[in-house]
């Protein structure tokens, strides 16, 4: 949540304050000794005769036109404005504070063929397949992930990244809604999904790293057993919560290997849950939400408003006005 600090006000600063030292350059030049040299000017053989006709007496040396005080003031002001614009003045606005979660949550979702079983209900209470109920519950879970980074891995015959870690929960919800049973194959590569999740966490520097794995069957297609993958996850300080859905009395590929799932959770300091219907599933994700206490870091920055356009614009206007006046005087009546 963004908020401005009440005690910090506006402050003027410069992006390149060292360029203001250029203002001392005219003073340094003024202190240097003047360069003097003598050399013959253009010789006019009949100059003395011309001078006698005009009634003037020639003088030695060069005639130097002196600037008026107004001209000195205009040039000095233009120099000052140019240097200030180059130093790039900025207005620092009150600092903005933002709370950022230091938690990364990765959802592992089973898309095997058994997720087509219609033994759950949807929001309206109508009969629905397991994946539909899971997507609705996870959608509600993601709406409460403000500030957290979330990711989504799906698995069937193999594991795939559906959503890499992001703080954009809305995009994660949209991609979650596109999931369909069997789109990753009919089997259950639970162990491989944990392995893929570990690789995603390698670039994470979050203090809390959590996997929430949901499956409804025994691991039937992994190259690495789930318990071995859990051991590696524990070495990387990753907590895994396992949610089993479906009939615990099922046989074959749909059989829930409760012992293996419990071991995965225990090895990583997580919890094992079993949901037989939508109500239990909702309660499980609410429990996980409370179990994983959200830690936040507060970061701040001060917005900067560029002001160099003002001295640069004033310099342009004064220069144009000065030049216009000079031209008008030259072209005016003698």
Coordinates of C-alpha atoms in Angstrom, one line a residue:
X1 CA 0.0 0.0 0.0
X2 CA 1.4 3.3 -1.0
X3 CA 1.5 6.2 1.4
X4 CA 3.4 9.4 1.7
X5 CA 5.4 10.2 4.8
X6 CA 3.7 13.2 6.5
X7 CA 7.0 14.7 7.9
X8 CA 9.0 14.7 4.7
X9 CA 8.2 17.7 2.4
X10 CA 9.4 18.9 -1.0
X11 CA 13.2 19.4 -1.5
X12 CA 15.2 20.9 -4.3
X13 CA 18.2 19.0 -5.5
X14 CA 20.5 18.7 -8.5
X15 CA 21.3 15.6 -10.5
X16 CA 24.8 17.0 -11.3
X17 CA 25.6 19.5 -8.6
X18 CA 29.3 19.5 -9.4
X19 CA 28.5 21.4 -12.7
X20 CA 27.6 24.4 -10.5
X21 CA 31.3 24.9 -10.1
X22 CA 31.3 26.3 -13.7
X23 CA 29.8 29.5 -12.1
X24 CA 33.2 30.2 -10.6
X25 CA 34.9 30.1 -14.1
X26 CA 34.3 33.8 -14.9
X27 CA 35.7 34.8 -11.5
X28 CA 38.8 32.7 -12.2
X29 CA 39.2 34.2 -15.6
X30 CA 38.9 37.7 -14.2
X31 CA 41.7 37.0 -11.7
X32 CA 44.1 35.9 -14.5
X33 CA 46.5 38.6 -15.8
X34 CA 45.4 40.2 -19.1
X35 CA 47.3 39.2 -22.2
X36 CA 48.8 42.2 -23.9
X37 CA 50.6 42.3 -27.2
X38 CA 51.7 45.1 -29.5
X39 CA 51.6 44.9 -33.2
X40 CA 51.1 47.2 -36.1
X41 CA 47.6 47.9 -37.2
X42 CA 46.4 48.5 -40.8
X43 CA 48.5 51.3 -42.3
X44 CA 46.7 54.1 -44.1
X45 CA 49.2 56.4 -45.8
X46 CA 46.7 59.3 -46.0
X47 CA 45.3 58.8 -42.4
X48 CA 47.0 61.9 -40.9
X49 CA 45.6 64.0 -43.7
X50 CA 42.2 62.6 -43.2
X51 CA 42.5 63.2 -39.5
X52 CA 43.5 66.9 -40.0
X53 CA 40.5 67.5 -42.2
X54 CA 38.2 66.0 -39.5
X55 CA 39.9 68.0 -36.7
X56 CA 40.9 65.0 -34.6
X57 CA 44.2 63.9 -33.2
X58 CA 45.2 60.3 -33.7
X59 CA 45.9 58.3 -30.5
X60 CA 48.1 55.2 -30.1
X61 CA 46.5 51.9 -29.2
X62 CA 43.3 50.2 -30.2
X63 CA 39.8 51.4 -29.6
X64 CA 37.7 48.8 -27.5
X65 CA 34.0 49.1 -27.4
X66 CA 32.7 48.8 -23.9
X67 CA 29.5 47.0 -23.0
X68 CA 26.7 48.6 -21.1
X69 CA 25.8 47.5 -17.6
X70 CA 22.5 46.1 -19.0
X71 CA 24.4 44.0 -21.5
X72 CA 26.7 42.6 -18.8
X73 CA 23.6 41.8 -16.7
X74 CA 21.8 40.0 -19.5
X75 CA 24.9 38.0 -20.4
X76 CA 25.5 37.1 -16.8
X77 CA 21.9 36.0 -16.3
X78 CA 22.0 33.8 -19.5
X79 CA 25.3 32.2 -18.3
X80 CA 23.7 31.5 -14.9
X81 CA 20.6 29.9 -16.4
X82 CA 22.6 27.7 -18.7
X83 CA 24.7 26.3 -15.9
X84 CA 21.7 25.7 -13.7
X85 CA 19.9 23.9 -16.5
X86 CA 23.0 21.7 -17.1
X87 CA 23.1 20.8 -13.4
X88 CA 19.6 19.4 -13.9
X89 CA 17.5 20.7 -11.0
X90 CA 14.9 18.3 -9.6
X91 CA 12.1 18.6 -7.0
X92 CA 12.1 15.7 -4.6
X93 CA 8.5 14.9 -3.7
X94 CA 7.5 13.3 -0.4
X95 CA 8.7 9.7 -0.1
X96 CA 6.3 6.9 -1.2
X97 CA 6.3 3.7 1.0
X98 CA 5.3 0.3 -0.3
X99 CA 5.0 -3.0 1.5
X100 CA 6.4 -5.9 -0.5
X101 CA 5.9 -9.5 0.6
X102 CA 9.0 -11.7 1.0
X103 CA 7.0 -14.8 0.3
X104 CA 7.0 -16.9 -2.9
X105 CA 4.2 -19.4 -3.3
X106 CA 4.2 -22.1 -6.0
X107 CA 1.0 -24.1 -6.8
X108 CA 1.4 -27.6 -8.1
X109 CA -1.8 -28.9 -9.8
X110 CA -2.5 -32.4 -10.9
X111 CA -4.0 -32.6 -14.5
X112 CA -4.1 -36.4 -14.8
X113 CA -7.1 -38.2 -16.2
X114 CA -8.6 -38.9 -12.7
X115 CA -9.3 -35.2 -12.3
X116 CA -12.2 -35.7 -14.6
X117 CA -14.1 -37.6 -11.9
X118 CA -17.3 -35.8 -11.0
X119 CA -17.4 -36.2 -7.3
X120 CA -17.1 -32.5 -6.2
X121 CA -19.5 -29.5 -6.5
X122 CA -19.0 -26.0 -7.9
X123 CA -19.8 -22.6 -6.3
X124 CA -23.5 -23.0 -7.1
X125 CA -23.7 -26.5 -5.5
X126 CA -24.0 -28.3 -8.8
X127 CA -22.1 -31.5 -9.4
X128 CA -18.7 -30.8 -11.0
X129 CA -15.4 -32.6 -11.8
X130 CA -12.5 -32.3 -9.4
X131 CA -10.5 -29.9 -11.5
X132 CA -13.4 -27.4 -11.8
X133 CA -13.8 -27.4 -8.0
X134 CA -10.0 -27.0 -7.5
X135 CA -9.8 -24.1 -10.0
X136 CA -12.6 -22.3 -8.2
X137 CA -10.9 -22.7 -4.8
X138 CA -7.5 -21.7 -6.1
X139 CA -9.0 -18.7 -7.8
X140 CA -10.2 -17.5 -4.4
X141 CA -6.8 -18.3 -2.9
X142 CA -5.0 -16.2 -5.6
X143 CA -7.3 -13.2 -5.0
X144 CA -5.9 -13.0 -1.5
X145 CA -2.3 -13.1 -2.6
X146 CA -1.7 -9.3 -2.8
X147 CA 2.0 -8.6 -2.6
X148 CA 3.0 -12.3 -2.8
X149 CA 4.8 -13.7 -5.8
X150 CA 2.9 -16.7 -7.1
X151 CA 3.7 -19.4 -9.7
X152 CA 1.8 -22.3 -11.2
X153 CA 3.2 -25.7 -12.2
X154 CA 0.9 -28.4 -13.8
X155 CA 1.7 -32.1 -14.1
X156 CA 0.5 -35.1 -15.9
X157 CA 2.9 -37.3 -17.9
X158 CA 5.4 -34.6 -17.2
X159 CA 5.6 -31.3 -15.3
X160 CA 5.2 -27.9 -17.0
X161 CA 5.4 -24.3 -15.9
X162 CA 2.0 -22.7 -16.5
X163 CA 2.8 -19.4 -14.7
X164 CA 6.4 -18.4 -13.7
X165 CA 6.7 -16.4 -10.5
X166 CA 4.8 -13.1 -10.8
X167 CA 3.1 -10.5 -8.6
X168 CA 0.3 -10.3 -11.2
X169 CA -2.3 -12.5 -9.6
X170 CA -4.9 -11.5 -12.2
X171 CA -2.8 -13.1 -15.0
X172 CA -2.2 -16.2 -12.9
X173 CA -6.0 -16.5 -12.4
X174 CA -6.6 -16.2 -16.1
X175 CA -4.1 -18.9 -16.9
X176 CA -5.4 -21.1 -14.1
X177 CA -8.9 -21.0 -15.7
X178 CA -7.5 -22.4 -18.9
X179 CA -6.4 -25.7 -17.3
X180 CA -8.2 -28.9 -18.5
X181 CA -7.8 -32.5 -17.4
X182 CA -5.3 -34.6 -19.5
X183 CA -3.8 -31.5 -21.1
X184 CA -0.4 -32.6 -19.7
X185 CA -1.1 -36.3 -20.2
X186 CA -3.1 -38.9 -18.3
X187 CA -0.5 -40.0 -15.8
X188 CA 0.7 -38.4 -12.5
X189 CA 4.3 -37.1 -12.4
X190 CA 4.1 -35.8 -8.9
X191 CA 7.8 -36.1 -8.1
X192 CA 8.9 -34.4 -11.3
X193 CA 6.6 -31.5 -10.5
X194 CA 8.4 -31.0 -7.2
X195 CA 11.8 -31.1 -9.0
X196 CA 10.6 -28.5 -11.5
X197 CA 9.4 -26.3 -8.6
X198 CA 12.8 -26.6 -7.0
X199 CA 14.5 -25.3 -10.2
X200 CA 12.1 -22.3 -10.2
X201 CA 13.0 -21.4 -6.6
X202 CA 16.7 -21.3 -7.5
X203 CA 16.3 -17.7 -8.6
X204 CA 14.2 -16.8 -5.7
X205 CA 15.6 -14.8 -2.8
X206 CA 12.4 -14.7 -0.8
X207 CA 12.6 -15.5 2.9
X208 CA 9.5 -17.8 2.7
X209 CA 9.4 -20.3 -0.1
X210 CA 6.3 -22.5 -0.2
X211 CA 4.9 -25.2 -2.5
X212 CA 1.3 -26.2 -2.3
X213 CA 0.9 -29.5 -4.2
X214 CA -2.5 -30.9 -5.1
X215 CA -3.0 -34.4 -6.5
X216 CA -5.6 -37.0 -6.6
X217 CA -3.6 -40.1 -7.3
X218 CA -0.5 -42.2 -6.9
X219 CA 2.7 -41.1 -8.6
X220 CA 2.9 -43.1 -11.9
X221 CA 5.1 -41.2 -14.2
X222 CA 8.0 -39.5 -12.4
X223 CA 11.7 -40.0 -13.0
X224 CA 12.4 -39.0 -9.4
X225 CA 10.3 -40.3 -6.5
X226 CA 8.3 -37.7 -4.6
X227 CA 10.1 -38.4 -1.3
X228 CA 13.6 -38.0 -2.8
X229 CA 12.4 -34.7 -4.4
X230 CA 11.1 -33.6 -1.0
X231 CA 14.5 -34.3 0.5
X232 CA 16.1 -31.9 -2.1
X233 CA 13.4 -29.3 -1.4
X234 CA 14.1 -29.4 2.3
X235 CA 17.8 -28.8 1.6
X236 CA 16.7 -25.6 -0.3
X237 CA 14.6 -24.4 2.6
X238 CA 11.3 -25.0 0.7
X239 CA 8.2 -26.0 2.6
X240 CA 5.7 -28.3 0.8
X241 CA 2.1 -28.6 1.8
X242 CA 0.3 -31.6 0.2
X243 CA -3.4 -31.6 -0.5
X244 CA -4.9 -34.9 -1.6
X245 CA -8.3 -34.9 -3.2
X246 CA -10.6 -37.8 -4.1
X247 CA -11.6 -41.2 -2.7
X248 CA -9.0 -42.6 -0.3
X249 CA -10.4 -46.1 -1.0
X250 CA -9.7 -46.0 -4.7
X251 CA -7.4 -48.5 -6.4
X252 CA -5.0 -48.5 -9.3
X253 CA -3.6 -45.1 -10.6
X254 CA -6.3 -43.3 -8.7
X255 CA -5.2 -44.8 -5.3
X256 CA -3.9 -42.1 -2.9
X257 CA -0.4 -42.9 -1.6
X258 CA -1.1 -41.3 1.7
X259 CA 2.1 -42.5 3.3
X260 CA 4.3 -41.0 0.5
X261 CA 2.4 -37.7 0.6
X262 CA 2.7 -37.5 4.3
X263 CA 6.4 -38.1 4.1
X264 CA 6.8 -35.3 1.5
X265 CA 5.1 -32.9 3.8
X266 CA 7.0 -34.0 6.9
X267 CA 10.4 -33.9 5.2
X268 CA 9.9 -30.2 4.4
X269 CA 8.1 -29.1 7.5
X270 CA 4.8 -28.8 5.7
X271 CA 1.4 -30.2 6.4
X272 CA -0.6 -33.0 4.7
X273 CA -4.3 -32.5 4.1
X274 CA -7.1 -34.7 2.6
X275 CA -10.2 -33.3 1.0
X276 CA -13.2 -35.4 0.0
X277 CA -15.4 -32.5 -1.0
X278 CA -15.4 -28.8 -1.9
X279 CA -16.0 -27.7 1.7
X280 CA -13.0 -29.5 3.0
X281 CA -10.9 -28.2 0.1
X282 CA -11.8 -24.6 0.9
X283 CA -11.0 -25.1 4.6
X284 CA -7.6 -26.5 3.7
X285 CA -6.5 -23.5 1.7
X286 CA -7.8 -21.2 4.4
X287 CA -5.8 -23.1 6.9
X288 CA -2.6 -22.9 4.8
X289 CA -3.2 -19.2 4.4
X290 CA -3.2 -18.8 8.1
X291 CA -0.3 -21.2 8.7
X292 CA 2.1 -19.4 6.4
X293 CA 2.3 -16.0 8.1
X294 CA 2.9 -13.3 5.6
X295 CA 6.1 -11.2 6.1
X296 CA 6.6 -7.9 4.4
X297 CA 9.5 -5.6 3.7
X298 CA 8.8 -1.8 3.4
X299 CA 10.6 -0.1 0.6
X300 CA 10.4 3.6 -0.3
X301 CA 11.4 5.9 -3.1
X302 CA 11.1 9.7 -3.6
X303 CA 9.5 10.7 -6.9
X304 CA 11.6 13.3 -8.8
X305 CA 10.1 16.1 -10.9
X306 CA 12.5 17.5 -13.5
X307 CA 12.8 21.3 -13.4
X308 CA 15.6 22.0 -15.9
X309 CA 13.1 23.0 -18.5
X310 CA 12.4 26.2 -16.5
X311 CA 15.9 27.7 -16.6
X312 CA 16.4 26.4 -20.1
X313 CA 13.2 28.0 -21.3
X314 CA 14.0 31.3 -19.5
X315 CA 17.4 31.3 -21.2
X316 CA 15.8 30.8 -24.6
X317 CA 13.3 33.7 -24.1
X318 CA 15.9 36.1 -22.7
X319 CA 18.3 35.3 -25.5
X320 CA 15.6 35.8 -28.2
X321 CA 14.5 39.1 -26.6
X322 CA 18.0 40.4 -26.4
X323 CA 18.8 39.5 -30.0
X324 CA 15.5 41.1 -31.2
X325 CA 16.3 44.4 -29.4
X326 CA 19.8 44.5 -30.9
X327 CA 18.5 43.9 -34.4
X328 CA 15.8 46.6 -33.9
X329 CA 18.4 49.1 -32.8
X330 CA 20.6 48.5 -35.8
X331 CA 17.8 48.8 -38.3
X332 CA 16.3 51.8 -36.6
X333 CA 16.6 55.5 -37.8
X334 CA 20.1 57.0 -37.5

